[in-house]
Tab-separated table of C-alpha atoms in Angstrom:
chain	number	residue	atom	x	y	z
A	1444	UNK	CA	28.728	13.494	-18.000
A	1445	UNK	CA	30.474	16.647	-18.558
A	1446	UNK	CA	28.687	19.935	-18.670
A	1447	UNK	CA	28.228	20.176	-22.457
A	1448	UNK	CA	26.964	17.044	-22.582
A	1449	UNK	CA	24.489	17.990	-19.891
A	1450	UNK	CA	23.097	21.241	-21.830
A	1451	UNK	CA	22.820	19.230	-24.910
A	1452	UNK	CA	20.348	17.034	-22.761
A	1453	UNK	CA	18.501	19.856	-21.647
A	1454	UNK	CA	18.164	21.131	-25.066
A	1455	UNK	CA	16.045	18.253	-25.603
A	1456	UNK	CA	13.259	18.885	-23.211
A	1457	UNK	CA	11.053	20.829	-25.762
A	1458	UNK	CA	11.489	17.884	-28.479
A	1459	UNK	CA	10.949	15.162	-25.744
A	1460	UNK	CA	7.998	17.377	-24.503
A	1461	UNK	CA	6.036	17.836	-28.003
A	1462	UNK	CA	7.312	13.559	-29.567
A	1463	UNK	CA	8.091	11.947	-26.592
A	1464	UNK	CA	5.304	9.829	-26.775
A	1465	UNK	CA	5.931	9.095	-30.471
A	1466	UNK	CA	9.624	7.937	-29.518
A	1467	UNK	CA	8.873	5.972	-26.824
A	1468	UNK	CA	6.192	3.922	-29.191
A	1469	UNK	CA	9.157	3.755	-32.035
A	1470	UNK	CA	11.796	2.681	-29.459
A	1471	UNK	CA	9.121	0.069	-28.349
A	1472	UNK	CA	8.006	-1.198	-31.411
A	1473	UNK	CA	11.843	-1.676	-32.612
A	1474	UNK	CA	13.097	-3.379	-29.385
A	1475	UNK	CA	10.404	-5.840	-29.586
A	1476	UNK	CA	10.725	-6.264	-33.506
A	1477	UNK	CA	14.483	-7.089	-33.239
A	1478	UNK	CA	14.682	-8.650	-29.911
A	1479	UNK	CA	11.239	-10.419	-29.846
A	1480	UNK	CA	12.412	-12.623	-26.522
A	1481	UNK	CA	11.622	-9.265	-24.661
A	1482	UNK	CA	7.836	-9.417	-25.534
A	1483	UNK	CA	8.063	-11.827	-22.194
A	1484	UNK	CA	8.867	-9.543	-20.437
A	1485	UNK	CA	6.584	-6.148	-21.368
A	1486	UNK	CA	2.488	-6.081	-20.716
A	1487	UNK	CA	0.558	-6.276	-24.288
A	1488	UNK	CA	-2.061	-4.688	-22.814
A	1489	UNK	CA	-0.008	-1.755	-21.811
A	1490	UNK	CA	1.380	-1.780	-25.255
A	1491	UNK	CA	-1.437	-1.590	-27.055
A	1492	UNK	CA	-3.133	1.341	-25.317
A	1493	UNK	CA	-0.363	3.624	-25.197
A	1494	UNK	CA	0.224	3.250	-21.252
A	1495	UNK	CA	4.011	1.779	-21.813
A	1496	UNK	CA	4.645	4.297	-23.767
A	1497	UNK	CA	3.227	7.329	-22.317
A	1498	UNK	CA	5.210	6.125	-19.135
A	1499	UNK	CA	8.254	6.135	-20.441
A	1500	UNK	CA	8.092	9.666	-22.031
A	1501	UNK	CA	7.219	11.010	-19.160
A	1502	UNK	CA	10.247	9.022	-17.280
A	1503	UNK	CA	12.408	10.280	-20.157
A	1504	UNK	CA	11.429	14.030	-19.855
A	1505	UNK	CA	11.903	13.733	-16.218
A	1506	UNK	CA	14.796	12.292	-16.278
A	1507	UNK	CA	16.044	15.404	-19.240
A	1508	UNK	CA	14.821	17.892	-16.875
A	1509	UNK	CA	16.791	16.647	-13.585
A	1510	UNK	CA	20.195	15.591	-15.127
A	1511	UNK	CA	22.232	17.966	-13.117
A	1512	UNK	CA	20.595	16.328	-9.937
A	1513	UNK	CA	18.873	12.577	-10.844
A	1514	UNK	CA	19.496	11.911	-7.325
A	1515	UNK	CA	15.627	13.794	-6.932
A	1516	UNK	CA	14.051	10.823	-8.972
A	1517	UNK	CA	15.562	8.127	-6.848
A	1518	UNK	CA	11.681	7.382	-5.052
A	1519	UNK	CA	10.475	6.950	-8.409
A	1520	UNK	CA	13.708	5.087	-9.918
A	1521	UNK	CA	13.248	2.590	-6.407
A	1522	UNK	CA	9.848	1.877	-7.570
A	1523	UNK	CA	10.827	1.202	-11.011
A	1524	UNK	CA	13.701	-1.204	-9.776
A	1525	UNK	CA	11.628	-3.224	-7.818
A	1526	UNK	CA	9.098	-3.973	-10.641
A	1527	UNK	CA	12.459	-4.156	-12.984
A	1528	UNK	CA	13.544	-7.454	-10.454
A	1529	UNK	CA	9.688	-8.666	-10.163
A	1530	UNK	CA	10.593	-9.125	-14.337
A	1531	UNK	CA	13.424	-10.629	-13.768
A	1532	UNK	CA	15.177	-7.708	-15.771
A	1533	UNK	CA	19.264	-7.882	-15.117
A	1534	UNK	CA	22.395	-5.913	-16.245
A	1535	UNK	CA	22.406	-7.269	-19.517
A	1536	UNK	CA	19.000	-6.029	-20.731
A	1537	UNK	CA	20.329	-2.520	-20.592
A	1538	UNK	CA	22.517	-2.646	-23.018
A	1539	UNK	CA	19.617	-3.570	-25.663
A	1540	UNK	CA	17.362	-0.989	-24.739
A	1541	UNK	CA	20.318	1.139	-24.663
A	1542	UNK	CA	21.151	0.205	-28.097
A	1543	UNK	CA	17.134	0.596	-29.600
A	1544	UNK	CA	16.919	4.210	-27.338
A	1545	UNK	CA	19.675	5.931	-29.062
A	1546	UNK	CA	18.870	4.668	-32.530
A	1547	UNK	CA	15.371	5.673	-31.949
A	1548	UNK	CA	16.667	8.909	-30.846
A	1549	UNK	CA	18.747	9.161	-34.420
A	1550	UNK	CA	15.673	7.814	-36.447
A	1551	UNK	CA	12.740	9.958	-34.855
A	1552	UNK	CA	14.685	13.015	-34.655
A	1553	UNK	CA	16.450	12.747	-38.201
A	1554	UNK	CA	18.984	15.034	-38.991
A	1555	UNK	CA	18.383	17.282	-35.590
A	1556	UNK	CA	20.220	14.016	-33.854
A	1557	UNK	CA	23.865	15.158	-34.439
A	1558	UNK	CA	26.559	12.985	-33.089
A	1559	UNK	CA	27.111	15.462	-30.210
A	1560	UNK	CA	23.154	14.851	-29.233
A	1561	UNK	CA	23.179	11.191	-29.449
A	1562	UNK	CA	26.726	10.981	-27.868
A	1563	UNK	CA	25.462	13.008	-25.071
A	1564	UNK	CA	22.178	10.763	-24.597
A	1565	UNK	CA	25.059	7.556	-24.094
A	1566	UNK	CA	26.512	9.219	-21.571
A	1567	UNK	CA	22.861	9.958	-19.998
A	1568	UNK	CA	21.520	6.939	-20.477
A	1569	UNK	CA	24.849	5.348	-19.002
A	1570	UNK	CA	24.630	7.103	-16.127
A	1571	UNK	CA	20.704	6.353	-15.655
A	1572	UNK	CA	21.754	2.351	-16.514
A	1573	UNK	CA	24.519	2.456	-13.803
A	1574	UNK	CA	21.856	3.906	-11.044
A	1575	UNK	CA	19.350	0.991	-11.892
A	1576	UNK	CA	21.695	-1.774	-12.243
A	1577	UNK	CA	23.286	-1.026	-9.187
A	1578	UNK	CA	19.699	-0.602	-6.875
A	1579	UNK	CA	18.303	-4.170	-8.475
A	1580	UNK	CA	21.683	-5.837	-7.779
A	1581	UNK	CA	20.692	-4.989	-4.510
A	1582	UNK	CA	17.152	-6.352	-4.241
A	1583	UNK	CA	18.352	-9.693	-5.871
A	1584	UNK	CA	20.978	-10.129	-3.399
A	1585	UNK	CA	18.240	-9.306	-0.704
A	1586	UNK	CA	15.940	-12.164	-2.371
A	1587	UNK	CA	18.854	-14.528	-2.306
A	1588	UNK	CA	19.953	-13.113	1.469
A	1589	UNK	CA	16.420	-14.114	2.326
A	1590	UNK	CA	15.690	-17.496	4.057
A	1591	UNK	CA	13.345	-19.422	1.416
A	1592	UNK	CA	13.840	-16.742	-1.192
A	1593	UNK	CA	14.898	-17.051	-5.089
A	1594	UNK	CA	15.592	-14.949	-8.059
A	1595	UNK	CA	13.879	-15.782	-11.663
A	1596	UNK	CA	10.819	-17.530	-12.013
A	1597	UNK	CA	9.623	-20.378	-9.802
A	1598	UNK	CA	6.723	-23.087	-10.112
A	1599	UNK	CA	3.793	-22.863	-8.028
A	1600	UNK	CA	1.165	-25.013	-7.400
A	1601	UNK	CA	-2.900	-23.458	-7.341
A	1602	UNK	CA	-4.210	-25.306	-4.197
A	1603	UNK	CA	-7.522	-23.494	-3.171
A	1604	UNK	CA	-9.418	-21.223	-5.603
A	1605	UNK	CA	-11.734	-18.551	-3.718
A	1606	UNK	CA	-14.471	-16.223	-5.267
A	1607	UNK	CA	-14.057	-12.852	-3.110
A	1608	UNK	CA	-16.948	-10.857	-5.201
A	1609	UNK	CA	-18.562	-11.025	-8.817
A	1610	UNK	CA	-15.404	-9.772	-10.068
A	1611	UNK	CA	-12.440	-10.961	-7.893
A	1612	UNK	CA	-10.970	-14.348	-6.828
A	1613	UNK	CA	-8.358	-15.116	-4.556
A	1614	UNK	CA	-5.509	-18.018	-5.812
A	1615	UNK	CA	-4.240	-19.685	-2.728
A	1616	UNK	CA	-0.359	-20.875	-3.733
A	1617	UNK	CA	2.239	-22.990	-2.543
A	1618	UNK	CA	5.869	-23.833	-4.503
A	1619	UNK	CA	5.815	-27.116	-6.582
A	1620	UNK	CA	9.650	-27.839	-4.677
A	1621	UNK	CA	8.072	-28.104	-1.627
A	1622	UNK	CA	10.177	-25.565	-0.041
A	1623	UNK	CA	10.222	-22.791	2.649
A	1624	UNK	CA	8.828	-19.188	1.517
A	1625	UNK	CA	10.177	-15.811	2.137
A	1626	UNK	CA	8.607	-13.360	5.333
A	1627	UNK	CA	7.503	-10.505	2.883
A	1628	UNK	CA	6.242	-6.866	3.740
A	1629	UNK	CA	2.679	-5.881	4.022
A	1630	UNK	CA	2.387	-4.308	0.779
A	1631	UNK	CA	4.177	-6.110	-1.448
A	1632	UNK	CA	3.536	-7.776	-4.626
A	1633	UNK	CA	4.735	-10.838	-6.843
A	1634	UNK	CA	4.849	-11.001	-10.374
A	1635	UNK	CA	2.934	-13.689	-12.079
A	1636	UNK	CA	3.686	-15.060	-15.768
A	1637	UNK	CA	1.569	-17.378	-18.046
A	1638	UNK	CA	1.608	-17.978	-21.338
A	1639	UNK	CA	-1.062	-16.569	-23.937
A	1640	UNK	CA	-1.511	-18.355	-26.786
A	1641	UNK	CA	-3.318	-15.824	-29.150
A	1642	UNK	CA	-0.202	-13.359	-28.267
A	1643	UNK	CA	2.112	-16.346	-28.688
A	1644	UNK	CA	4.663	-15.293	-25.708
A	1645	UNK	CA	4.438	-15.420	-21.697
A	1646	UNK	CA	2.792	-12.271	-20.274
A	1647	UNK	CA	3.634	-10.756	-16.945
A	1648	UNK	CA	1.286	-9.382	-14.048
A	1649	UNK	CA	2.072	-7.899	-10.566
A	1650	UNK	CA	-0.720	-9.084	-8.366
A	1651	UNK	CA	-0.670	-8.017	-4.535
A	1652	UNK	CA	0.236	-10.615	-1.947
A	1653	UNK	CA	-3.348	-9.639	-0.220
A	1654	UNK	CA	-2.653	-11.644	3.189
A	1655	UNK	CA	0.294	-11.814	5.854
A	1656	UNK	CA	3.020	-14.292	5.409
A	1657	UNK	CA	2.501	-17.405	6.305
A	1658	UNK	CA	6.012	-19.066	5.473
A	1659	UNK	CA	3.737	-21.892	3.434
A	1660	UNK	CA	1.598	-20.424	0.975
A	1661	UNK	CA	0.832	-17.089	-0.742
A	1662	UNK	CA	-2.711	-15.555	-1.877
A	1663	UNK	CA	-3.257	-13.404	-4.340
A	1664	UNK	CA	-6.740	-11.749	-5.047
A	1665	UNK	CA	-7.297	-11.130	-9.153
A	1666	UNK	CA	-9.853	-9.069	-10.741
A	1667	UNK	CA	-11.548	-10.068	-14.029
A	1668	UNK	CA	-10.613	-6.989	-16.221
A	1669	UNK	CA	-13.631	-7.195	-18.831
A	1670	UNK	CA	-13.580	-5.104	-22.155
A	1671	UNK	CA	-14.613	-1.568	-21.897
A	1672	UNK	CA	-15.372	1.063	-24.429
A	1673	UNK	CA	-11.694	1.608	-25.550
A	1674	UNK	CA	-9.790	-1.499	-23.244
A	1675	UNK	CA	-9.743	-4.454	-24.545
A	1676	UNK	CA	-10.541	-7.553	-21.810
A	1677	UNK	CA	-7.269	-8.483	-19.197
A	1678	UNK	CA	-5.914	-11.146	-21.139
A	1679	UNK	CA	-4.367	-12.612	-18.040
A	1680	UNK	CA	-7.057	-12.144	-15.331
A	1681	UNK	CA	-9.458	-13.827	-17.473
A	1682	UNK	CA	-7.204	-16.754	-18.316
A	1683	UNK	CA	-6.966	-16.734	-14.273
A	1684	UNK	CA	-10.705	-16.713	-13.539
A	1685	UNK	CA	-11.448	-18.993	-16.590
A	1686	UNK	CA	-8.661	-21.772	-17.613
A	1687	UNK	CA	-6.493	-22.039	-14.425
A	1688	UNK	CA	-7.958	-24.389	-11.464
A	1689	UNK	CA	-6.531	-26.054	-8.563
A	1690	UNK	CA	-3.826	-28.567	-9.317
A	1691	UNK	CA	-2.687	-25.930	-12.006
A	1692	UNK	CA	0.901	-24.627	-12.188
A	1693	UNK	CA	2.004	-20.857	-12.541
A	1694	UNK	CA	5.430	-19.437	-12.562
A	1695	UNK	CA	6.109	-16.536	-9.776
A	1696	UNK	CA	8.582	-14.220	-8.838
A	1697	UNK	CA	9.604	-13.584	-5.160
A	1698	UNK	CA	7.838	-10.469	-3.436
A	1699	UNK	CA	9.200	-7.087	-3.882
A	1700	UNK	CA	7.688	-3.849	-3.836
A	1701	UNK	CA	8.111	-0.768	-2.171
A	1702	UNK	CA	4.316	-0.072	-1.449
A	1703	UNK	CA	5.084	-1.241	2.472
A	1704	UNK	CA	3.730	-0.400	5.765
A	1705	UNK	CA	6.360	1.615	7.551
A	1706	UNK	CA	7.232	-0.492	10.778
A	1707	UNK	CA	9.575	2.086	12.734
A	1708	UNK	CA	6.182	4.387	12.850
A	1709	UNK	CA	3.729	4.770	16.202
A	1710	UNK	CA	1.473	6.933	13.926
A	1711	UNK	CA	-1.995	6.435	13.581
A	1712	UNK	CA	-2.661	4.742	10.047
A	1713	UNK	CA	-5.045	5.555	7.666
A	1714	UNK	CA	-5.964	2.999	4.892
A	1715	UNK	CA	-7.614	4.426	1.675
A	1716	UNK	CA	-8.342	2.111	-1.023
A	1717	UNK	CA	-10.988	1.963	-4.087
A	1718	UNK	CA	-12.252	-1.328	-6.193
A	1719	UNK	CA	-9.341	-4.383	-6.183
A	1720	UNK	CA	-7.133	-1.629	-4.689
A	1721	UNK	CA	-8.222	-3.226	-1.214
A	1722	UNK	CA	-5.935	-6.531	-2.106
A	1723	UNK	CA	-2.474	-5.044	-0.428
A	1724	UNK	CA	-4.588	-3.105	1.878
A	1725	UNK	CA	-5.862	-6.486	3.614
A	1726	UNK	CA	-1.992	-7.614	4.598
A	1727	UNK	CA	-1.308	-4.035	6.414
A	1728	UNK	CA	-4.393	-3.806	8.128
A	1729	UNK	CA	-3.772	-7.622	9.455
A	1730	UNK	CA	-0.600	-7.031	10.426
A	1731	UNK	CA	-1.428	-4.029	12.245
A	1732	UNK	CA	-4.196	-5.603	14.077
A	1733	UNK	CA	-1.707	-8.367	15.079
A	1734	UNK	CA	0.561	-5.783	16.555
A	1735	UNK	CA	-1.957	-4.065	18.098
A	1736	UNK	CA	-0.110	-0.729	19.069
A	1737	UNK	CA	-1.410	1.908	16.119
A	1738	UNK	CA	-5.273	2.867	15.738
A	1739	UNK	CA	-6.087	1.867	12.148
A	1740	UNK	CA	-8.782	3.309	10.184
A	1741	UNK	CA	-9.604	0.994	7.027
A	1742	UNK	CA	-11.854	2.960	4.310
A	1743	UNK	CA	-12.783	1.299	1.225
A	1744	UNK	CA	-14.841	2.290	-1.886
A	1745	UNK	CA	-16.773	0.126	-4.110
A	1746	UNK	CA	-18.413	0.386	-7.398
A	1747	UNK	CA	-21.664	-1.524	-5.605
A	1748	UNK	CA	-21.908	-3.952	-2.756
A	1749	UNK	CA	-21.727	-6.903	-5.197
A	1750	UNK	CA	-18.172	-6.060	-6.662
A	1751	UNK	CA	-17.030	-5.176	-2.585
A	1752	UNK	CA	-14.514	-8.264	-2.258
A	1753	UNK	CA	-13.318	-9.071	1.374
A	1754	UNK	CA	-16.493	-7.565	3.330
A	1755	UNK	CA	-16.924	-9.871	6.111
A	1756	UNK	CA	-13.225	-9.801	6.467
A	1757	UNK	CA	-13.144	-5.860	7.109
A	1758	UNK	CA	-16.049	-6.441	9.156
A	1759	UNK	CA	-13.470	-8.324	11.244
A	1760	UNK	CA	-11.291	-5.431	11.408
A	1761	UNK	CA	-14.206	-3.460	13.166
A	1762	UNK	CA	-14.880	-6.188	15.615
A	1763	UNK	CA	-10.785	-5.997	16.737
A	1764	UNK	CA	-10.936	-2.031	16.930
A	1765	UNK	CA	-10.190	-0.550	13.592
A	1766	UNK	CA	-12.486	2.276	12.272
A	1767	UNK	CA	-14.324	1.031	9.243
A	1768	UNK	CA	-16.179	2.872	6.662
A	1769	UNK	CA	-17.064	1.648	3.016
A	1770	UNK	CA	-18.700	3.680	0.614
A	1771	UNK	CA	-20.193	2.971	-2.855
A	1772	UNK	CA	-21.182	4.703	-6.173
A	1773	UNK	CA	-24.668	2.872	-6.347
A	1774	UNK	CA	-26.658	0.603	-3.963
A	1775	UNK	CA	-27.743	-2.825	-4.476
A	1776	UNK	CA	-29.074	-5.617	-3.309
A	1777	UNK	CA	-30.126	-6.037	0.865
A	1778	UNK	CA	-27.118	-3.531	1.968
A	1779	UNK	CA	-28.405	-0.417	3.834
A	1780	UNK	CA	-27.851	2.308	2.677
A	1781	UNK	CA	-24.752	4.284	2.615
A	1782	UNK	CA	-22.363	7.366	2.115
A	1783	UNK	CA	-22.078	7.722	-1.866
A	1784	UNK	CA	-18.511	7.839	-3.056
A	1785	UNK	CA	-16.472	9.650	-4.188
A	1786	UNK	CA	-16.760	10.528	0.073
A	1787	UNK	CA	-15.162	13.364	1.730
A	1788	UNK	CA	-11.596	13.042	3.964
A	1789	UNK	CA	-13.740	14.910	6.759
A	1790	UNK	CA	-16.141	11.799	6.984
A	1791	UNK	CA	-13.144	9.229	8.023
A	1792	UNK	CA	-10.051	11.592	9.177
A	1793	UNK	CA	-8.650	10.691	12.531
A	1794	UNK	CA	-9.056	13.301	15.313
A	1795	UNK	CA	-5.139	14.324	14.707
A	1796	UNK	CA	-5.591	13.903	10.845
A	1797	UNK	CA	-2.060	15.546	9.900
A	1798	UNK	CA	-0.070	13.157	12.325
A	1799	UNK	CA	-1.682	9.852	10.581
A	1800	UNK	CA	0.064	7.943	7.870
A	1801	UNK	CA	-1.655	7.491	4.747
A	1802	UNK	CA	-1.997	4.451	2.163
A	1803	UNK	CA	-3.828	4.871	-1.133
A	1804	UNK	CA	-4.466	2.187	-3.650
A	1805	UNK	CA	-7.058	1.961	-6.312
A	1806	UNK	CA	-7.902	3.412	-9.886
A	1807	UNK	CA	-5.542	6.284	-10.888
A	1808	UNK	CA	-8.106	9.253	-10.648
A	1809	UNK	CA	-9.087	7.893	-6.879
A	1810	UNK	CA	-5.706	8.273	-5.828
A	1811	UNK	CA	-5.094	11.482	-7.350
A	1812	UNK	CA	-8.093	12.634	-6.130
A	1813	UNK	CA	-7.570	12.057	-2.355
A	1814	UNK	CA	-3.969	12.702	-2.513
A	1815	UNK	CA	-4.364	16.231	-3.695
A	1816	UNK	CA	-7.304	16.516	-0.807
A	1817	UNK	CA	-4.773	15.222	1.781
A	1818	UNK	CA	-1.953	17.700	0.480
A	1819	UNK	CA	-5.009	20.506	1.020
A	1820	UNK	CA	-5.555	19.445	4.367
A	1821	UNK	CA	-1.819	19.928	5.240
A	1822	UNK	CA	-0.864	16.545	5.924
A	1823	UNK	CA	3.146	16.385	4.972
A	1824	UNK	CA	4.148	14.612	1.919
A	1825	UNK	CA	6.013	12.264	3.756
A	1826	UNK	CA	3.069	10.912	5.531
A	1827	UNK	CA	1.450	9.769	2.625
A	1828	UNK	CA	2.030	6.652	0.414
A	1829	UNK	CA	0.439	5.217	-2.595
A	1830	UNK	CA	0.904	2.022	-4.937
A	1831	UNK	CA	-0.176	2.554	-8.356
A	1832	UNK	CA	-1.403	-0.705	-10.252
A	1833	UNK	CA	0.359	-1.175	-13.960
A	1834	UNK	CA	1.912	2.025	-15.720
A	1835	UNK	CA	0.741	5.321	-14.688
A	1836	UNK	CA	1.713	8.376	-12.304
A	1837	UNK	CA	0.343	9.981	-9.635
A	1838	UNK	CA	0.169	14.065	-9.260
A	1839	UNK	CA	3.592	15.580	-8.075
């Protein structure tokens, strides 16, 4: 991009800041009406309340207000490119949402979209295209480098089926080939497609892998997403919980993710997760009990004891020397009682709290929560990692 090009960008930020939102939900709604073999690919769900959309404005905007220097949103453009190859999203896909971006661009913005604008938005979105192709080329030639890994979609097999709470169910999977399966991070997550009838195409989930490898079968640990006030019901999880049974086949891509317990570290780890945030939370904590060389403190919070999935496994960790606290928003059943969330950091901080390591997963407003009280404490940014479930953002 040449400099001009680069202030007409810029020039942008105050359109993309006030209708960003409203051309993100026009460049969605023309992709998908003109190349309807991508509504495979994208979550209804996130479609229909606005989270897609909001997601990529905000990308967008970002994206406007670094182009002298995009190299600063390469952590977030990693993240993105590992979902992007969960998907199964290649080269060629970039040159149609190319195509439905800048003639979004031309029919939101009307006659403010001169030539020089929308020629300066190729070059941008060229440059962004280049950076993402070039990352997920990568990761697929890591999941082919891998010893039992693929690319695409592969059949599975649903050989145990596990109730974890009254809202969460672990799906115990092995391939349909038979064949060997990838070592994969503590962290990481595969994507998971089925088809939905009343939408009339596949629909894609991530779901955690919420154990260690095994080399034989995966688990994954779903949560029945029932209707709420404005949110309509998970139209996968509850296919999951309700139509799919052992014997059953589901198509999955190979793990990925960038969520991942950092293995070169001696620091103390501290694991921080609300509601079916504990799911990726389970693997590191098992693997670092395995190793047996960090101190590990494990805190989970819960709407209630009866939606607390994996309790008698955590109780586990306590027995093999990890700190464990849990904490809910209302008490139930036989459970003593307990510390009410949300909980304070000063209630399950280590003794050196700023030299621990920090993992957060659960609802968006948890994370941002204890993220901005961990940033108040003073422990570094680069001690503290998060994985957020589905589109969103976290406080930067």
């Amino acid at each position: 991009m040449n400099e001009q090009q680069k202030a007409l960008v810029r020039a942008t930020i105050p359109v993309l800041q006030r209708s960003g939102v409203a051309l993100a939900s026009h460049f969605y709604q023309r992709m998908l009406t003109y190349n309807p073999e991508l509504k495979h690919v994208f979550n209804h769900g996130h479609q229909q309340d606005g989270r897609q959309p909001q997601a990529l404005a905000g990308a967008v905007l970002a994206y406007a207000e670094h182009i002298d220097d995009p190299t600063v949103l390469l952590p977030v453009v990693e993240r993105i490119a590992h979902k992007h190859v969960s998907l199964g999203i290649r080269a060629e896909h970039y040159a149609i949402v190319g195509k439905h971006l800048l003639a979004s661009i031309q029919e939101v913005l009307g006659e403010a979209a001169t030539t020089a604008l929308v020629d300066a938005w190729a070059a941008a979105y060229h440059q962004l295209a280049q950076l993402f192709i070039g990352i997920e080329s990568d990761l697929y030639q890591q999941h082919i480098a891998t010893e039992g890994g693929w690319t695409g979609w592969r059949p599975f097999r649903i050989v145990r089926k596990q109730i974890e709470s009254e809202e969460i169910t672990s799906f115990y999977l092995r391939p349909l080939d038979g064949g060997q399966l990838p070592t994969y991070q503590p962290g990481q997550y595969i994507s998971l497609r089925v088809y939905v009838e009343q939408l009339g195409c596949y629909q894609p989930r991530q779901y955690s892998l919420s154990n260690v490898a095994t080399g034989s079968e995966f688990r994954i640990s779903v949560k029945r997403e029932m209707a709420g006030n404005a949110t309509p019901a998970g139209a996968v999880s509850n296919l999951l919980h309700t139509d799919y049974d052992v014997n059953d086949m589901l198509e999955l891509s190979a793990p990925t993710g960038d969520f991942v317990l950092q293995q070169d570290s001696q620091r103390p780890v501290v694991l921080l997760s609300g509601g079916v945030g504990i799911t990726p939370m389970l693997a590191i904590a098992q693997s670092l009990l395995q190793q047996g060389t960090r101190p590990l403190h494990f805190v989970h919070a819960a709407r209630n004891p009866q939606v607390h999935a994996f309790k008698a496994l955590s109780d586990e960790f306590a027995e093999q020397g990890a700190q464990v606290h849990y904490f809910y928003d209302e008490q139930g059943g036989s459970e003593p009682p307990r510390t009410r969330a949300p909980f304070a950091l000063t209630e399950v901080l280590p003794p050196s709290a700023t030299d621990a390591e920090y993992y957060l997963c659960g609802p968006l407003a948890f994370m941002q929560h204890y993220i901005t009280e961990l940033r108040a404490y003073g422990v570094p940014e680069s001690q503290i990692y998060a994985e957020v479930f589905g589109s969103g953002g976290l406080p930067a």
